CSV table of C-alpha atoms in Angstrom, one decimal:
chain,number,residue,atom,x,y,z
C,1,UNK,CA,-9.9,-0.1,9.0
C,2,UNK,CA,-6.5,-1.1,10.5
C,3,UNK,CA,-2.9,-0.4,10.1
C,4,UNK,CA,-1.5,-3.7,8.6
C,5,UNK,CA,2.0,-4.3,10.1
C,6,UNK,CA,5.1,-5.4,8.0
C,7,UNK,CA,5.3,-9.1,7.9
C,8,UNK,CA,1.7,-10.1,7.7
C,9,UNK,CA,-0.3,-11.2,4.6
C,10,UNK,CA,-3.6,-9.3,3.8
C,11,UNK,CA,-5.5,-12.6,4.4
C,12,UNK,CA,-7.7,-13.4,7.4
C,13,UNK,CA,-7.8,-17.2,6.9
C,14,UNK,CA,-5.3,-19.6,5.4
C,15,UNK,CA,-6.7,-21.5,2.4
C,16,UNK,CA,-3.5,-22.4,0.8
C,17,UNK,CA,-1.3,-25.4,1.4
C,18,UNK,CA,2.0,-23.6,0.6
C,19,UNK,CA,1.8,-20.8,3.0
C,20,UNK,CA,1.3,-22.5,6.4
C,21,UNK,CA,4.1,-20.7,8.2
C,22,UNK,CA,3.1,-17.2,7.1
C,23,UNK,CA,1.4,-14.6,9.5
C,24,UNK,CA,-2.2,-13.8,8.7
C,25,UNK,CA,-4.2,-10.8,9.8
C,26,UNK,CA,-6.8,-13.2,11.1
C,27,UNK,CA,-4.3,-14.1,13.9
C,28,UNK,CA,-4.3,-10.6,15.3
C,29,UNK,CA,-8.0,-10.0,15.7
C,30,UNK,CA,-11.3,-12.0,15.8
C,31,UNK,CA,-13.0,-10.8,12.6
C,32,UNK,CA,-16.5,-11.8,11.8
C,33,UNK,CA,-17.2,-14.6,9.3
C,34,UNK,CA,-17.1,-13.3,5.7
C,35,UNK,CA,-14.7,-10.4,6.4
C,36,UNK,CA,-12.3,-9.6,3.6
C,37,UNK,CA,-9.6,-7.1,2.9
C,38,UNK,CA,-10.3,-4.5,0.3
C,39,UNK,CA,-7.3,-4.6,-1.9
C,40,UNK,CA,-4.1,-6.1,-0.8
C,41,UNK,CA,-0.8,-5.1,0.6
C,42,UNK,CA,2.0,-7.8,0.2
C,43,UNK,CA,3.8,-9.1,3.1
C,44,UNK,CA,6.5,-6.6,3.1
C,45,UNK,CA,4.2,-3.7,2.7
C,46,UNK,CA,2.3,-1.9,5.5
C,47,UNK,CA,-0.3,0.8,6.2
C,48,UNK,CA,-4.0,1.4,5.7
C,49,UNK,CA,-6.1,-1.6,4.9
C,50,UNK,CA,-9.9,-1.5,4.9
C,51,UNK,CA,-12.0,-4.6,5.7
C,52,UNK,CA,-15.5,-5.4,4.9
C,53,UNK,CA,-18.1,-8.0,4.5
C,54,UNK,CA,-19.8,-6.2,1.6
C,55,UNK,CA,-18.5,-7.2,-1.9
C,56,UNK,CA,-20.0,-4.2,-3.6
C,57,UNK,CA,-18.2,-1.8,-1.2
C,58,UNK,CA,-14.9,-3.8,-1.9
C,59,UNK,CA,-15.4,-3.5,-5.7
C,60,UNK,CA,-16.1,0.2,-5.6
C,61,UNK,CA,-13.0,1.0,-3.4
C,62,UNK,CA,-10.7,-1.1,-5.7
C,63,UNK,CA,-12.1,0.7,-8.8
C,64,UNK,CA,-10.4,3.6,-10.5
C,65,UNK,CA,-12.7,6.1,-8.9
C,66,UNK,CA,-10.8,6.0,-5.6
C,67,UNK,CA,-7.3,7.2,-5.1
C,68,UNK,CA,-4.8,5.2,-3.2
C,69,UNK,CA,-1.7,7.1,-1.7
C,70,UNK,CA,1.5,5.4,-0.8
C,71,UNK,CA,4.7,6.6,0.8
C,72,UNK,CA,7.6,4.8,-0.7
C,73,UNK,CA,11.2,4.7,0.4
C,74,UNK,CA,13.4,4.0,-2.4
C,75,UNK,CA,17.1,3.3,-3.0
C,76,UNK,CA,19.0,6.5,-4.1
C,77,UNK,CA,18.1,10.1,-4.6
C,78,UNK,CA,15.2,10.6,-7.0
C,79,UNK,CA,15.6,13.3,-9.6
C,80,UNK,CA,12.9,15.4,-11.3
C,81,UNK,CA,13.1,13.2,-14.5
C,82,UNK,CA,12.1,10.0,-12.6
C,83,UNK,CA,9.3,11.9,-10.9
C,84,UNK,CA,8.1,13.2,-14.3
C,85,UNK,CA,8.2,9.7,-15.8
C,86,UNK,CA,6.2,8.3,-12.8
C,87,UNK,CA,3.6,11.1,-13.2
C,88,UNK,CA,3.2,10.4,-16.9
C,89,UNK,CA,2.9,6.7,-16.6
C,90,UNK,CA,5.5,3.9,-17.0
C,91,UNK,CA,5.8,0.5,-18.8
C,92,UNK,CA,5.7,-2.3,-16.3
C,93,UNK,CA,4.9,-6.1,-16.7
C,94,UNK,CA,1.5,-7.4,-15.5
C,95,UNK,CA,1.1,-11.2,-15.7
C,96,UNK,CA,4.0,-11.3,-18.1
C,97,UNK,CA,2.4,-8.8,-20.5
C,98,UNK,CA,3.4,-5.2,-21.0
C,99,UNK,CA,1.2,-2.5,-19.4
C,100,UNK,CA,1.5,1.2,-19.1
C,101,UNK,CA,0.3,2.7,-15.9
C,102,UNK,CA,-2.1,5.5,-15.8
C,103,UNK,CA,-0.7,9.0,-15.0
C,104,UNK,CA,-0.4,9.5,-11.4
C,105,UNK,CA,0.5,12.1,-8.6
C,106,UNK,CA,4.0,11.7,-7.6
C,107,UNK,CA,6.3,14.0,-5.6
C,108,UNK,CA,9.4,13.9,-3.3
C,109,UNK,CA,9.7,14.3,0.4
C,110,UNK,CA,6.2,13.8,1.8
C,111,UNK,CA,5.5,14.9,5.4
C,112,UNK,CA,6.2,11.8,7.2
C,113,UNK,CA,5.1,12.9,10.7
C,114,UNK,CA,1.4,13.4,9.9
C,115,UNK,CA,1.0,9.5,10.0
C,116,UNK,CA,1.8,6.9,12.6
C,117,UNK,CA,4.9,5.5,10.6
C,118,UNK,CA,7.3,3.9,13.1
C,119,UNK,CA,11.0,4.0,12.5
C,120,UNK,CA,12.2,0.8,11.0
C,121,UNK,CA,15.6,0.4,9.6
C,122,UNK,CA,15.5,-1.5,6.2
C,123,UNK,CA,19.3,-1.1,5.7
C,124,UNK,CA,22.1,1.1,7.1
C,125,UNK,CA,23.6,4.3,5.7
C,126,UNK,CA,26.6,2.5,4.4
C,127,UNK,CA,24.5,1.2,1.5
C,128,UNK,CA,23.9,4.7,0.1
C,129,UNK,CA,21.2,7.3,0.3
C,130,UNK,CA,17.5,6.8,0.2
C,131,UNK,CA,14.5,9.0,-0.7
C,132,UNK,CA,10.9,9.3,0.3
C,133,UNK,CA,8.3,9.7,-2.3
C,134,UNK,CA,4.5,10.0,-2.3
C,135,UNK,CA,2.7,8.2,-5.1
C,136,UNK,CA,-1.1,8.4,-5.6
C,137,UNK,CA,-2.6,6.0,-8.1
C,138,UNK,CA,-6.1,5.1,-9.2
C,139,UNK,CA,-5.5,1.5,-10.1
C,140,UNK,CA,-3.9,-1.4,-8.3
C,141,UNK,CA,-2.0,-3.9,-10.5
C,142,UNK,CA,0.0,-6.6,-8.8
C,143,UNK,CA,3.0,-4.9,-7.0
C,144,UNK,CA,2.4,-1.9,-9.2
C,145,UNK,CA,4.1,0.8,-7.1
C,146,UNK,CA,7.2,-1.3,-6.6
C,147,UNK,CA,7.4,-2.0,-10.3
C,148,UNK,CA,6.9,1.7,-11.1
C,149,UNK,CA,9.8,2.9,-9.0
C,150,UNK,CA,12.1,0.0,-10.3
C,151,UNK,CA,11.5,0.9,-13.9
C,152,UNK,CA,12.7,4.5,-13.3
C,153,UNK,CA,15.8,3.2,-11.5
C,154,UNK,CA,14.9,3.4,-7.8
C,155,UNK,CA,13.9,0.1,-6.3
C,156,UNK,CA,11.4,0.2,-3.3
C,157,UNK,CA,12.8,-0.5,0.1
C,158,UNK,CA,9.7,0.3,2.1
C,159,UNK,CA,6.1,0.8,1.0
C,160,UNK,CA,3.3,2.2,3.3
C,161,UNK,CA,-0.3,2.9,2.1
C,162,UNK,CA,-1.4,6.1,3.9
C,163,UNK,CA,-4.7,7.0,2.2
C,164,UNK,CA,-7.7,5.3,0.4
C,165,UNK,CA,-10.0,8.0,-0.9
C,166,UNK,CA,-10.6,10.4,2.0
C,167,UNK,CA,-9.7,7.8,4.6
C,168,UNK,CA,-6.2,8.4,6.0
C,169,UNK,CA,-4.0,6.3,8.2
C,170,UNK,CA,-4.6,7.7,11.6
C,171,UNK,CA,-4.5,4.7,14.0
C,172,UNK,CA,-1.8,3.4,16.1
C,173,UNK,CA,-0.1,0.2,14.6
C,174,UNK,CA,-2.3,-2.8,15.1
C,175,UNK,CA,-5.5,-1.1,16.2
C,176,UNK,CA,-8.8,-1.6,14.4
C,177,UNK,CA,-11.3,1.2,13.9
C,178,UNK,CA,-14.8,1.0,12.4
C,179,UNK,CA,-15.6,3.3,9.4
C,180,UNK,CA,-19.0,4.2,8.5
C,181,UNK,CA,-18.9,4.2,4.8
C,182,UNK,CA,-22.2,6.1,4.4
C,183,UNK,CA,-20.5,9.2,6.1
C,184,UNK,CA,-17.3,9.1,4.2
C,185,UNK,CA,-17.1,10.6,0.7
C,186,UNK,CA,-14.7,8.4,-1.1
């Protein structure tokens, strides 16, 4: 497991011609051949990322059996109506087709100091207030959390994955830790 920093793709090797100037996780560490990220965090997202060489483990963790929790900084002060909409599921677009997200756990003002979340200004206070949310989902459509917050009127400014199943983000930024999956109940 590692804390994926902002600005890196969740790829270990570059197999695309268009993205030659992008920063890849493989540049940070020497991973064994066949290592893959379980799920993805886009370039502007950060937080907990699990790596494996076992495709079955990857498939299980990406399934709807395992919760993924995100802390999300959004533009504006979120109200109870928006939280309720998120909890019940919202209509987003996935690959150009309408999709309604599954119900999720969402609440305001998570406790930020329990995770190693560094201070990073995404904009200054002159642009208006912001709110932190916790959103826990069991699915992972392309940019789903960002789309969910935008649909209820609060665009995402910062997205941090803090938990996958029972595995919590507890490392310092950039360090790699080994996880024994046999000992962890996901």
